[in-house]
Amino acid sequence: MSGEREGNWTPTLGGHGFKGSVDRACTGELLTQVFPSMLLSLCGACLTGMVLKHMQTWRVFVRIEELFILVPILLNLKDNIATPMASTLGDLVTLTLLGLLSTLFSKFMGTIISSIVFLALIAAVFFNYLLARRNAFVKELLGIGWSPLFLAMVISSVSGLILKHNINRFDGFALLTPVVTTLSGNAGTIFVSRISTSLHAATKDDHRALAARLFGLTTPIILGFLVVISATDQVAITPTFALAFVGAVSLALLLGYCITLLLWRWDYDPDVYALPLLASALDFSGQLMVWAAFAVAQRASMFADLRDVGGLQPR
């Protein structure tokens, strides 16, 4: 990859005064390109959250709670090969397929049919591998990018454990989690893509200004979503949820910059290696932030109830 570089330089977050710096024209471009896709992503994430909230009561998910562990893994492995907007709609399709197929195959657990399906999937892996090897356009991809995918799968497995533990514990966890991970993930993905493009083109862009604009575009969408959720009484929203969502976006931009720059310094292509790691890390951190928001809100509610019944007297 080092042969593709046109210069050995490192971008700075605070660079300014360069010809390729982010300016008002870039702001208008972000408004026309990023903002609509963010809104569509929000709609898709909301639908995904509602589907997950509904599916958590299905018999197969109640019977086999380990299926919740598969949710982040499947969504992230799909989010690593799709653009943000298509990825969000893919979340809905993937989650629906997981629920329907799990319900179907749970009826054949412990039978010869389940073994046949498993062997068929293994055969499909080798068949597609052979097809890819014969395709000159994608053959070289078979040997790269596996390490971040496996690492991302491990991180996503931990995220799945968090989801499994909290989805039935907090009412609304299934609704909020896809939204916070989608919005933060989209902001981070766009940021990584822009930085990677500037690195390959050896242009010096003001990445701090770009991060600020992405943050400014994402924050109103987050606040609007929380207002709607609170107004419709779907989840009892407190200020801690706003802090969790905004914190997730901030962390996405920070991690996106750091991961992309580190991979570039280590001679790895950020377009191949950064997105799987970023998606899984944001899924993990986003779920932790949502869990923390629910835990704080629950503790505050318990404290208020104790005061109302006279269990605690204000000093």
PDB file of C-alpha atoms in Angstrom:
ATOM      1  CA  MET A   1       0.000   0.000   0.000  1.00  0.00           C
ATOM      2  CA  SER A   2       2.887   2.327   0.675  1.00  0.00           C
ATOM      3  CA  GLY A   3       3.504   2.529  -3.029  1.00  0.00           C
ATOM      4  CA  GLU A   4       0.141   4.237  -3.481  1.00  0.00           C
ATOM      5  CA  ARG A   5       1.047   7.179  -1.322  1.00  0.00           C
ATOM      6  CA  GLU A   6       2.061  10.401  -2.998  1.00  0.00           C
ATOM      7  CA  GLY A   7       3.632  11.869   0.099  1.00  0.00           C
ATOM      8  CA  ASN A   8       4.737  10.851   3.564  1.00  0.00           C
ATOM      9  CA  TRP A   9       2.763  13.289   5.657  1.00  0.00           C
ATOM     10  CA  THR A  10       0.403  13.164   8.590  1.00  0.00           C
ATOM     11  CA  PRO A  11      -2.849  15.154   8.694  1.00  0.00           C
ATOM     12  CA  THR A  12      -3.612  17.257  11.713  1.00  0.00           C
ATOM     13  CA  LEU A  13      -6.935  17.878  13.356  1.00  0.00           C
ATOM     14  CA  GLY A  14      -6.330  21.586  13.473  1.00  0.00           C
ATOM     15  CA  GLY A  15      -4.773  22.258  10.103  1.00  0.00           C
ATOM     16  CA  HIS A  16      -5.953  25.424   8.378  1.00  0.00           C
ATOM     17  CA  GLY A  17      -5.078  27.730   5.561  1.00  0.00           C
ATOM     18  CA  PHE A  18      -4.572  24.943   3.008  1.00  0.00           C
ATOM     19  CA  LYS A  19      -6.057  24.877  -0.462  1.00  0.00           C
ATOM     20  CA  GLY A  20      -7.991  21.683   0.235  1.00  0.00           C
ATOM     21  CA  SER A  21      -9.326  22.773   3.613  1.00  0.00           C
ATOM     22  CA  VAL A  22     -12.959  22.396   4.580  1.00  0.00           C
ATOM     23  CA  ASP A  23     -14.814  25.632   3.844  1.00  0.00           C
ATOM     24  CA  ARG A  24     -18.328  26.880   3.352  1.00  0.00           C
ATOM     25  CA  ALA A  25     -18.685  24.933   0.147  1.00  0.00           C
ATOM     26  CA  CYS A  26     -17.911  21.760   2.079  1.00  0.00           C
ATOM     27  CA  THR A  27     -20.557  22.687   4.629  1.00  0.00           C
ATOM     28  CA  GLY A  28     -23.143  23.007   1.881  1.00  0.00           C
ATOM     29  CA  GLU A  29     -22.027  19.685   0.431  1.00  0.00           C
ATOM     30  CA  LEU A  30     -22.438  18.011   3.803  1.00  0.00           C
ATOM     31  CA  LEU A  31     -25.889  19.520   4.215  1.00  0.00           C
ATOM     32  CA  THR A  32     -27.092  18.283   0.849  1.00  0.00           C
ATOM     33  CA  GLN A  33     -25.437  14.858   0.953  1.00  0.00           C
ATOM     34  CA  VAL A  34     -25.016  13.831   4.585  1.00  0.00           C
ATOM     35  CA  PHE A  35     -28.070  15.311   6.273  1.00  0.00           C
ATOM     36  CA  PRO A  36     -30.684  13.530   4.083  1.00  0.00           C
ATOM     37  CA  SER A  37     -28.854  10.222   4.421  1.00  0.00           C
ATOM     38  CA  MET A  38     -28.710  10.709   8.194  1.00  0.00           C
ATOM     39  CA  LEU A  39     -32.463  11.255   8.317  1.00  0.00           C
ATOM     40  CA  LEU A  40     -33.108   8.150   6.240  1.00  0.00           C
ATOM     41  CA  SER A  41     -30.693   6.217   8.424  1.00  0.00           C
ATOM     42  CA  LEU A  42     -32.601   7.396  11.487  1.00  0.00           C
ATOM     43  CA  CYS A  43     -35.857   6.140  10.001  1.00  0.00           C
ATOM     44  CA  GLY A  44     -34.287   2.782   9.236  1.00  0.00           C
ATOM     45  CA  ALA A  45     -32.747   2.563  12.700  1.00  0.00           C
ATOM     46  CA  CYS A  46     -36.093   3.373  14.319  1.00  0.00           C
ATOM     47  CA  LEU A  47     -37.761   0.613  12.338  1.00  0.00           C
ATOM     48  CA  THR A  48     -34.959  -1.765  13.296  1.00  0.00           C
ATOM     49  CA  GLY A  49     -35.388  -0.841  16.953  1.00  0.00           C
ATOM     50  CA  MET A  50     -39.135  -1.385  16.804  1.00  0.00           C
ATOM     51  CA  VAL A  51     -38.664  -4.755  15.109  1.00  0.00           C
ATOM     52  CA  LEU A  52     -36.098  -5.803  17.721  1.00  0.00           C
ATOM     53  CA  LYS A  53     -38.383  -4.628  20.529  1.00  0.00           C
ATOM     54  CA  HIS A  54     -41.214  -6.696  19.064  1.00  0.00           C
ATOM     55  CA  MET A  55     -39.070  -9.748  18.345  1.00  0.00           C
ATOM     56  CA  GLN A  56     -37.656  -9.949  21.866  1.00  0.00           C
ATOM     57  CA  THR A  57     -41.031 -11.343  22.955  1.00  0.00           C
ATOM     58  CA  TRP A  58     -41.043 -14.096  20.320  1.00  0.00           C
ATOM     59  CA  ARG A  59     -40.911 -17.603  21.686  1.00  0.00           C
ATOM     60  CA  VAL A  60     -37.642 -18.428  19.967  1.00  0.00           C
ATOM     61  CA  PHE A  61     -35.884 -15.409  21.514  1.00  0.00           C
ATOM     62  CA  VAL A  62     -37.363 -16.154  24.924  1.00  0.00           C
ATOM     63  CA  ARG A  63     -36.341 -19.787  24.616  1.00  0.00           C
ATOM     64  CA  ILE A  64     -32.884 -19.164  23.123  1.00  0.00           C
ATOM     65  CA  GLU A  65     -31.590 -15.905  24.564  1.00  0.00           C
ATOM     66  CA  GLU A  66     -28.193 -16.504  22.945  1.00  0.00           C
ATOM     67  CA  LEU A  67     -29.769 -15.312  19.678  1.00  0.00           C
ATOM     68  CA  PHE A  68     -29.389 -11.758  20.981  1.00  0.00           C
ATOM     69  CA  ILE A  69     -25.620 -12.270  20.876  1.00  0.00           C
ATOM     70  CA  LEU A  70     -25.870 -12.840  17.120  1.00  0.00           C
ATOM     71  CA  VAL A  71     -27.634  -9.527  16.492  1.00  0.00           C
ATOM     72  CA  PRO A  72     -24.585  -7.204  16.727  1.00  0.00           C
ATOM     73  CA  ILE A  73     -22.371  -9.748  14.953  1.00  0.00           C
ATOM     74  CA  LEU A  74     -24.654 -10.099  11.937  1.00  0.00           C
ATOM     75  CA  LEU A  75     -25.425  -6.399  11.699  1.00  0.00           C
ATOM     76  CA  ASN A  76     -21.777  -5.365  11.944  1.00  0.00           C
ATOM     77  CA  LEU A  77     -20.510  -7.934   9.444  1.00  0.00           C
ATOM     78  CA  LYS A  78     -23.189  -6.647   7.038  1.00  0.00           C
ATOM     79  CA  ASP A  79     -22.373  -2.819   8.078  1.00  0.00           C
ATOM     80  CA  ASN A  80     -18.668  -3.537   7.007  1.00  0.00           C
ATOM     81  CA  ILE A  81     -19.560  -4.019   3.314  1.00  0.00           C
ATOM     82  CA  ALA A  82     -22.317  -1.479   2.817  1.00  0.00           C
ATOM     83  CA  THR A  83     -22.624   2.270   2.687  1.00  0.00           C
ATOM     84  CA  PRO A  84     -24.208   3.940   5.730  1.00  0.00           C
ATOM     85  CA  MET A  85     -27.688   4.433   4.272  1.00  0.00           C
ATOM     86  CA  ALA A  86     -27.875   1.000   2.647  1.00  0.00           C
ATOM     87  CA  SER A  87     -26.395  -0.454   5.817  1.00  0.00           C
ATOM     88  CA  THR A  88     -29.203   0.943   7.939  1.00  0.00           C
ATOM     89  CA  LEU A  89     -31.879  -0.541   5.696  1.00  0.00           C
ATOM     90  CA  GLY A  90     -29.869  -3.746   5.708  1.00  0.00           C
ATOM     91  CA  ASP A  91     -30.093  -3.815   9.506  1.00  0.00           C
ATOM     92  CA  LEU A  92     -33.852  -4.088   9.222  1.00  0.00           C
ATOM     93  CA  VAL A  93     -33.678  -6.856   6.616  1.00  0.00           C
ATOM     94  CA  THR A  94     -30.964  -8.791   8.486  1.00  0.00           C
ATOM     95  CA  LEU A  95     -32.787  -8.604  11.799  1.00  0.00           C
ATOM     96  CA  THR A  96     -36.054  -9.695  10.214  1.00  0.00           C
ATOM     97  CA  LEU A  97     -34.366 -12.644   8.519  1.00  0.00           C
ATOM     98  CA  LEU A  98     -32.714 -13.633  11.797  1.00  0.00           C
ATOM     99  CA  GLY A  99     -36.070 -13.677  13.565  1.00  0.00           C
ATOM    100  CA  LEU A 100     -37.927 -15.557  10.848  1.00  0.00           C
ATOM    101  CA  LEU A 101     -35.219 -18.132  10.171  1.00  0.00           C
ATOM    102  CA  SER A 102     -34.603 -18.670  13.878  1.00  0.00           C
ATOM    103  CA  THR A 103     -38.284 -19.328  14.395  1.00  0.00           C
ATOM    104  CA  LEU A 104     -38.298 -21.758  11.479  1.00  0.00           C
ATOM    105  CA  PHE A 105     -35.165 -23.728  12.326  1.00  0.00           C
ATOM    106  CA  SER A 106     -35.867 -23.842  16.050  1.00  0.00           C
ATOM    107  CA  LYS A 107     -38.521 -26.421  15.163  1.00  0.00           C
ATOM    108  CA  PHE A 108     -35.826 -28.730  13.787  1.00  0.00           C
ATOM    109  CA  MET A 109     -33.249 -28.464  16.566  1.00  0.00           C
ATOM    110  CA  GLY A 110     -31.621 -31.812  17.298  1.00  0.00           C
ATOM    111  CA  THR A 111     -32.838 -33.350  14.048  1.00  0.00           C
ATOM    112  CA  ILE A 112     -31.094 -34.435  10.871  1.00  0.00           C
ATOM    113  CA  ILE A 113     -32.486 -31.361   9.098  1.00  0.00           C
ATOM    114  CA  SER A 114     -30.423 -28.983  11.235  1.00  0.00           C
ATOM    115  CA  SER A 115     -27.280 -31.008  10.447  1.00  0.00           C
ATOM    116  CA  ILE A 116     -28.056 -30.921   6.728  1.00  0.00           C
ATOM    117  CA  VAL A 117     -28.534 -27.146   6.808  1.00  0.00           C
ATOM    118  CA  PHE A 118     -25.240 -26.719   8.655  1.00  0.00           C
ATOM    119  CA  LEU A 119     -23.345 -28.852   6.133  1.00  0.00           C
ATOM    120  CA  ALA A 120     -25.010 -26.959   3.281  1.00  0.00           C
ATOM    121  CA  LEU A 121     -23.785 -23.660   4.707  1.00  0.00           C
ATOM    122  CA  ILE A 122     -20.239 -25.006   5.009  1.00  0.00           C
ATOM    123  CA  ALA A 123     -20.395 -26.187   1.404  1.00  0.00           C
ATOM    124  CA  ALA A 124     -21.674 -22.766   0.329  1.00  0.00           C
ATOM    125  CA  VAL A 125     -18.634 -21.130   1.939  1.00  0.00           C
ATOM    126  CA  PHE A 126     -16.202 -23.242  -0.102  1.00  0.00           C
ATOM    127  CA  PHE A 127     -18.260 -22.820  -3.272  1.00  0.00           C
ATOM    128  CA  ASN A 128     -18.250 -19.039  -2.997  1.00  0.00           C
ATOM    129  CA  TYR A 129     -14.547 -19.101  -2.175  1.00  0.00           C
ATOM    130  CA  LEU A 130     -13.839 -20.933  -5.400  1.00  0.00           C
ATOM    131  CA  LEU A 131     -16.007 -18.494  -7.358  1.00  0.00           C
ATOM    132  CA  ALA A 132     -14.175 -15.537  -5.849  1.00  0.00           C
ATOM    133  CA  ARG A 133     -10.783 -17.042  -6.702  1.00  0.00           C
ATOM    134  CA  ARG A 134     -11.819 -17.273 -10.348  1.00  0.00           C
ATOM    135  CA  ASN A 135     -12.888 -13.619 -10.421  1.00  0.00           C
ATOM    136  CA  ALA A 136      -9.914 -11.433 -11.277  1.00  0.00           C
ATOM    137  CA  PHE A 137     -11.583  -8.305  -9.886  1.00  0.00           C
ATOM    138  CA  VAL A 138     -12.034  -9.627  -6.337  1.00  0.00           C
ATOM    139  CA  LYS A 139      -9.414 -12.376  -6.120  1.00  0.00           C
ATOM    140  CA  GLU A 140      -6.895 -10.198  -4.286  1.00  0.00           C
ATOM    141  CA  LEU A 141      -9.456  -9.373  -1.591  1.00  0.00           C
ATOM    142  CA  LEU A 142      -9.462 -12.986  -0.394  1.00  0.00           C
ATOM    143  CA  GLY A 143      -6.103 -12.499   1.255  1.00  0.00           C
ATOM    144  CA  ILE A 144      -6.649  -9.167   2.998  1.00  0.00           C
ATOM    145  CA  GLY A 145      -8.957  -7.711   5.615  1.00  0.00           C
ATOM    146  CA  TRP A 146      -9.611 -10.914   7.596  1.00  0.00           C
ATOM    147  CA  SER A 147      -7.875  -9.878  10.815  1.00  0.00           C
ATOM    148  CA  PRO A 148     -10.073  -6.810  11.466  1.00  0.00           C
ATOM    149  CA  LEU A 149     -13.168  -8.826  10.614  1.00  0.00           C
ATOM    150  CA  PHE A 150     -12.353 -11.509  13.171  1.00  0.00           C
ATOM    151  CA  LEU A 151     -11.425  -8.896  15.778  1.00  0.00           C
ATOM    152  CA  ALA A 152     -14.651  -7.037  15.024  1.00  0.00           C
ATOM    153  CA  MET A 153     -16.586 -10.286  15.470  1.00  0.00           C
ATOM    154  CA  VAL A 154     -15.040 -10.784  18.912  1.00  0.00           C
ATOM    155  CA  ILE A 155     -15.929  -7.236  19.967  1.00  0.00           C
ATOM    156  CA  SER A 156     -19.434  -7.649  18.561  1.00  0.00           C
ATOM    157  CA  SER A 157     -19.843 -10.843  20.577  1.00  0.00           C
ATOM    158  CA  VAL A 158     -19.229  -8.828  23.741  1.00  0.00           C
ATOM    159  CA  SER A 159     -21.781  -6.296  22.504  1.00  0.00           C
ATOM    160  CA  GLY A 160     -24.206  -9.170  22.043  1.00  0.00           C
ATOM    161  CA  LEU A 161     -23.727 -10.189  25.668  1.00  0.00           C
ATOM    162  CA  ILE A 162     -24.576  -6.630  26.738  1.00  0.00           C
ATOM    163  CA  LEU A 163     -27.693  -6.712  24.563  1.00  0.00           C
ATOM    164  CA  LYS A 164     -28.729 -10.096  25.919  1.00  0.00           C
ATOM    165  CA  HIS A 165     -28.325  -8.944  29.512  1.00  0.00           C
ATOM    166  CA  ASN A 166     -30.174  -5.634  29.188  1.00  0.00           C
ATOM    167  CA  ILE A 167     -32.809  -6.012  26.491  1.00  0.00           C
ATOM    168  CA  ASN A 168     -35.368  -7.478  28.892  1.00  0.00           C
ATOM    169  CA  ARG A 169     -34.095  -5.512  31.861  1.00  0.00           C
ATOM    170  CA  PHE A 170     -34.784  -2.013  30.528  1.00  0.00           C
ATOM    171  CA  ASP A 171     -37.945  -1.185  28.632  1.00  0.00           C
ATOM    172  CA  GLY A 172     -36.855   0.665  25.505  1.00  0.00           C
ATOM    173  CA  PHE A 173     -33.290  -0.667  25.351  1.00  0.00           C
ATOM    174  CA  ALA A 174     -34.079  -2.496  22.105  1.00  0.00           C
ATOM    175  CA  LEU A 175     -35.512   0.703  20.606  1.00  0.00           C
ATOM    176  CA  LEU A 176     -32.683   3.075  21.502  1.00  0.00           C
ATOM    177  CA  THR A 177     -29.657   0.857  20.907  1.00  0.00           C
ATOM    178  CA  PRO A 178     -29.939   0.572  17.086  1.00  0.00           C
ATOM    179  CA  VAL A 179     -30.431   4.326  16.801  1.00  0.00           C
ATOM    180  CA  VAL A 180     -27.409   5.356  18.855  1.00  0.00           C
ATOM    181  CA  THR A 181     -25.133   2.839  17.142  1.00  0.00           C
ATOM    182  CA  THR A 182     -26.435   3.772  13.672  1.00  0.00           C
ATOM    183  CA  LEU A 183     -26.135   7.545  14.012  1.00  0.00           C
ATOM    184  CA  SER A 184     -22.729   7.433  15.664  1.00  0.00           C
ATOM    185  CA  GLY A 185     -21.571   4.772  13.213  1.00  0.00           C
ATOM    186  CA  ASN A 186     -22.675   6.805  10.200  1.00  0.00           C
ATOM    187  CA  ALA A 187     -20.883   9.914  11.449  1.00  0.00           C
ATOM    188  CA  GLY A 188     -17.725   7.908  12.123  1.00  0.00           C
ATOM    189  CA  THR A 189     -17.886   6.091   8.785  1.00  0.00           C
ATOM    190  CA  ILE A 190     -18.225   9.314   6.811  1.00  0.00           C
ATOM    191  CA  PHE A 191     -15.348  10.831   8.762  1.00  0.00           C
ATOM    192  CA  VAL A 192     -13.106   7.809   8.113  1.00  0.00           C
ATOM    193  CA  SER A 193     -13.973   7.895   4.408  1.00  0.00           C
ATOM    194  CA  ARG A 194     -13.108  11.583   4.098  1.00  0.00           C
ATOM    195  CA  ILE A 195      -9.818  11.194   5.975  1.00  0.00           C
ATOM    196  CA  SER A 196      -8.852   8.122   3.971  1.00  0.00           C
ATOM    197  CA  THR A 197      -9.574   9.944   0.715  1.00  0.00           C
ATOM    198  CA  SER A 198      -7.372  12.857   1.732  1.00  0.00           C
ATOM    199  CA  LEU A 199      -4.597  10.473   2.752  1.00  0.00           C
ATOM    200  CA  HIS A 200      -4.626   8.616  -0.558  1.00  0.00           C
ATOM    201  CA  ALA A 201      -4.803  11.882  -2.498  1.00  0.00           C
ATOM    202  CA  ALA A 202      -2.108  13.508  -0.322  1.00  0.00           C
ATOM    203  CA  THR A 203      -4.265  16.584   0.252  1.00  0.00           C
ATOM    204  CA  LYS A 204      -4.184  18.517   3.505  1.00  0.00           C
ATOM    205  CA  ASP A 205      -7.697  18.981   4.863  1.00  0.00           C
ATOM    206  CA  ASP A 206      -8.951  20.558   8.065  1.00  0.00           C
ATOM    207  CA  HIS A 207     -10.233  17.427   9.769  1.00  0.00           C
ATOM    208  CA  ARG A 208     -11.193  19.242  12.950  1.00  0.00           C
ATOM    209  CA  ALA A 209     -13.571  21.460  10.996  1.00  0.00           C
ATOM    210  CA  LEU A 210     -15.020  18.431   9.234  1.00  0.00           C
ATOM    211  CA  ALA A 211     -15.544  16.667  12.567  1.00  0.00           C
ATOM    212  CA  ALA A 212     -17.272  19.751  13.960  1.00  0.00           C
ATOM    213  CA  ARG A 213     -19.606  19.928  10.975  1.00  0.00           C
ATOM    214  CA  LEU A 214     -20.486  16.231  11.208  1.00  0.00           C
ATOM    215  CA  PHE A 215     -21.138  16.664  14.916  1.00  0.00           C
ATOM    216  CA  GLY A 216     -23.289  19.708  14.208  1.00  0.00           C
ATOM    217  CA  LEU A 217     -25.325  17.831  11.607  1.00  0.00           C
ATOM    218  CA  THR A 218     -25.842  14.748  13.764  1.00  0.00           C
ATOM    219  CA  THR A 219     -26.709  16.428  17.079  1.00  0.00           C
ATOM    220  CA  PRO A 220     -30.015  18.048  15.965  1.00  0.00           C
ATOM    221  CA  ILE A 221     -31.147  14.703  14.554  1.00  0.00           C
ATOM    222  CA  ILE A 222     -30.371  13.042  17.878  1.00  0.00           C
ATOM    223  CA  LEU A 223     -32.190  15.672  19.924  1.00  0.00           C
ATOM    224  CA  GLY A 224     -35.178  15.569  17.586  1.00  0.00           C
ATOM    225  CA  PHE A 225     -35.385  11.800  17.894  1.00  0.00           C
ATOM    226  CA  LEU A 226     -35.274  11.953  21.691  1.00  0.00           C
ATOM    227  CA  VAL A 227     -37.981  14.634  21.752  1.00  0.00           C
ATOM    228  CA  VAL A 228     -40.256  12.482  19.586  1.00  0.00           C
ATOM    229  CA  ILE A 229     -39.602   9.379  21.698  1.00  0.00           C
ATOM    230  CA  SER A 230     -40.328  11.300  24.875  1.00  0.00           C
ATOM    231  CA  ALA A 231     -43.457  12.969  23.461  1.00  0.00           C
ATOM    232  CA  THR A 232     -44.909   9.634  22.367  1.00  0.00           C
ATOM    233  CA  ASP A 233     -44.183   8.073  25.798  1.00  0.00           C
ATOM    234  CA  GLN A 234     -42.276   5.170  24.287  1.00  0.00           C
ATOM    235  CA  VAL A 235     -39.341   5.663  26.653  1.00  0.00           C
ATOM    236  CA  ALA A 236     -38.991   7.919  29.692  1.00  0.00           C
ATOM    237  CA  ILE A 237     -36.229  10.151  28.344  1.00  0.00           C
ATOM    238  CA  THR A 238     -33.946  12.025  30.765  1.00  0.00           C
ATOM    239  CA  PRO A 239     -30.983  14.338  30.062  1.00  0.00           C
ATOM    240  CA  THR A 240     -28.644  11.385  30.560  1.00  0.00           C
ATOM    241  CA  PHE A 241     -29.910   9.880  27.303  1.00  0.00           C
ATOM    242  CA  ALA A 242     -28.993  13.049  25.416  1.00  0.00           C
ATOM    243  CA  LEU A 243     -25.526  12.935  26.969  1.00  0.00           C
ATOM    244  CA  ALA A 244     -25.191   9.258  26.005  1.00  0.00           C
ATOM    245  CA  PHE A 245     -26.156   9.885  22.371  1.00  0.00           C
ATOM    246  CA  VAL A 246     -23.982  12.969  21.997  1.00  0.00           C
ATOM    247  CA  GLY A 247     -21.109  11.187  23.729  1.00  0.00           C
ATOM    248  CA  ALA A 248     -21.429   8.263  21.319  1.00  0.00           C
ATOM    249  CA  VAL A 249     -21.139  10.595  18.311  1.00  0.00           C
ATOM    250  CA  SER A 250     -18.149  12.391  19.828  1.00  0.00           C
ATOM    251  CA  LEU A 251     -16.435   9.081  20.496  1.00  0.00           C
ATOM    252  CA  ALA A 252     -17.190   7.924  16.946  1.00  0.00           C
ATOM    253  CA  LEU A 253     -15.430  10.930  15.456  1.00  0.00           C
ATOM    254  CA  LEU A 254     -12.459  10.618  17.803  1.00  0.00           C
ATOM    255  CA  LEU A 255     -12.028   6.884  17.236  1.00  0.00           C
ATOM    256  CA  GLY A 256     -12.527   7.313  13.503  1.00  0.00           C
ATOM    257  CA  TYR A 257      -9.678   9.802  13.319  1.00  0.00           C
ATOM    258  CA  CYS A 258      -7.315   7.852  15.581  1.00  0.00           C
ATOM    259  CA  ILE A 259      -7.927   4.435  14.003  1.00  0.00           C
ATOM    260  CA  THR A 260      -7.580   5.778  10.455  1.00  0.00           C
ATOM    261  CA  LEU A 261      -4.358   7.616  11.187  1.00  0.00           C
ATOM    262  CA  LEU A 262      -2.817   4.696  13.083  1.00  0.00           C
ATOM    263  CA  LEU A 263      -3.618   2.241  10.308  1.00  0.00           C
ATOM    264  CA  TRP A 264      -2.121   4.590   7.740  1.00  0.00           C
ATOM    265  CA  ARG A 265       1.063   4.917   9.775  1.00  0.00           C
ATOM    266  CA  TRP A 266       1.259   1.118  10.050  1.00  0.00           C
ATOM    267  CA  ASP A 267       0.893   0.818   6.256  1.00  0.00           C
ATOM    268  CA  TYR A 268      -2.650  -0.598   6.284  1.00  0.00           C
ATOM    269  CA  ASP A 269      -5.364   0.708   3.988  1.00  0.00           C
ATOM    270  CA  PRO A 270      -7.972   2.456   6.201  1.00  0.00           C
ATOM    271  CA  ASP A 271     -10.697   1.760   3.632  1.00  0.00           C
ATOM    272  CA  VAL A 272     -10.251  -1.971   4.269  1.00  0.00           C
ATOM    273  CA  TYR A 273      -9.240  -2.183   7.909  1.00  0.00           C
ATOM    274  CA  ALA A 274     -10.784   0.824   9.681  1.00  0.00           C
ATOM    275  CA  LEU A 275     -14.507   0.294   9.137  1.00  0.00           C
ATOM    276  CA  PRO A 276     -14.875  -3.179  10.737  1.00  0.00           C
ATOM    277  CA  LEU A 277     -12.958  -2.100  13.830  1.00  0.00           C
ATOM    278  CA  LEU A 278     -14.806   1.197  14.104  1.00  0.00           C
ATOM    279  CA  ALA A 279     -18.254  -0.362  13.644  1.00  0.00           C
ATOM    280  CA  SER A 280     -17.723  -3.003  16.312  1.00  0.00           C
ATOM    281  CA  ALA A 281     -16.098  -0.563  18.743  1.00  0.00           C
ATOM    282  CA  LEU A 282     -18.975   1.902  18.367  1.00  0.00           C
ATOM    283  CA  ASP A 283     -21.540  -0.851  18.787  1.00  0.00           C
ATOM    284  CA  PHE A 284     -19.861  -1.845  22.042  1.00  0.00           C
ATOM    285  CA  SER A 285     -19.419   1.704  23.361  1.00  0.00           C
ATOM    286  CA  GLY A 286     -22.879   2.777  22.208  1.00  0.00           C
ATOM    287  CA  GLN A 287     -24.572  -0.052  24.081  1.00  0.00           C
ATOM    288  CA  LEU A 288     -22.535   0.741  27.177  1.00  0.00           C
ATOM    289  CA  MET A 289     -23.637   4.374  27.010  1.00  0.00           C
ATOM    290  CA  VAL A 290     -27.293   3.428  26.591  1.00  0.00           C
ATOM    291  CA  TRP A 291     -26.974   1.002  29.508  1.00  0.00           C
ATOM    292  CA  ALA A 292     -25.395   3.731  31.634  1.00  0.00           C
ATOM    293  CA  ALA A 293     -28.206   6.154  30.741  1.00  0.00           C
ATOM    294  CA  PHE A 294     -30.859   3.623  31.738  1.00  0.00           C
ATOM    295  CA  ALA A 295     -28.996   2.750  34.948  1.00  0.00           C
ATOM    296  CA  VAL A 296     -28.704   6.408  35.963  1.00  0.00           C
ATOM    297  CA  ALA A 297     -32.355   7.052  35.107  1.00  0.00           C
ATOM    298  CA  GLN A 298     -33.423   3.984  37.093  1.00  0.00           C
ATOM    299  CA  ARG A 299     -31.381   5.035  40.115  1.00  0.00           C
ATOM    300  CA  ALA A 300     -32.797   8.566  39.949  1.00  0.00           C
ATOM    301  CA  SER A 301     -36.334   7.181  39.726  1.00  0.00           C
ATOM    302  CA  MET A 302     -35.767   4.938  42.749  1.00  0.00           C
ATOM    303  CA  PHE A 303     -34.383   7.857  44.713  1.00  0.00           C
ATOM    304  CA  ALA A 304     -37.394  10.020  43.790  1.00  0.00           C
ATOM    305  CA  ASP A 305     -39.810   7.252  44.814  1.00  0.00           C
ATOM    306  CA  LEU A 306     -38.110   6.911  48.183  1.00  0.00           C
ATOM    307  CA  ARG A 307     -38.410  10.623  48.775  1.00  0.00           C
ATOM    308  CA  ASP A 308     -42.081  10.579  47.814  1.00  0.00           C
ATOM    309  CA  VAL A 309     -42.908   7.902  50.385  1.00  0.00           C
ATOM    310  CA  GLY A 310     -40.805   9.588  53.045  1.00  0.00           C
ATOM    311  CA  GLY A 311     -38.042   7.016  52.987  1.00  0.00           C
ATOM    312  CA  LEU A 312     -35.489   9.760  52.479  1.00  0.00           C
ATOM    313  CA  GLN A 313     -35.799  13.267  53.763  1.00  0.00           C
ATOM    314  CA  PRO A 314     -34.068  16.082  51.913  1.00  0.00           C
ATOM    315  CA  ARG A 315     -31.366  17.773  53.912  1.00  0.00           C
TER     316      ARG A 315
END
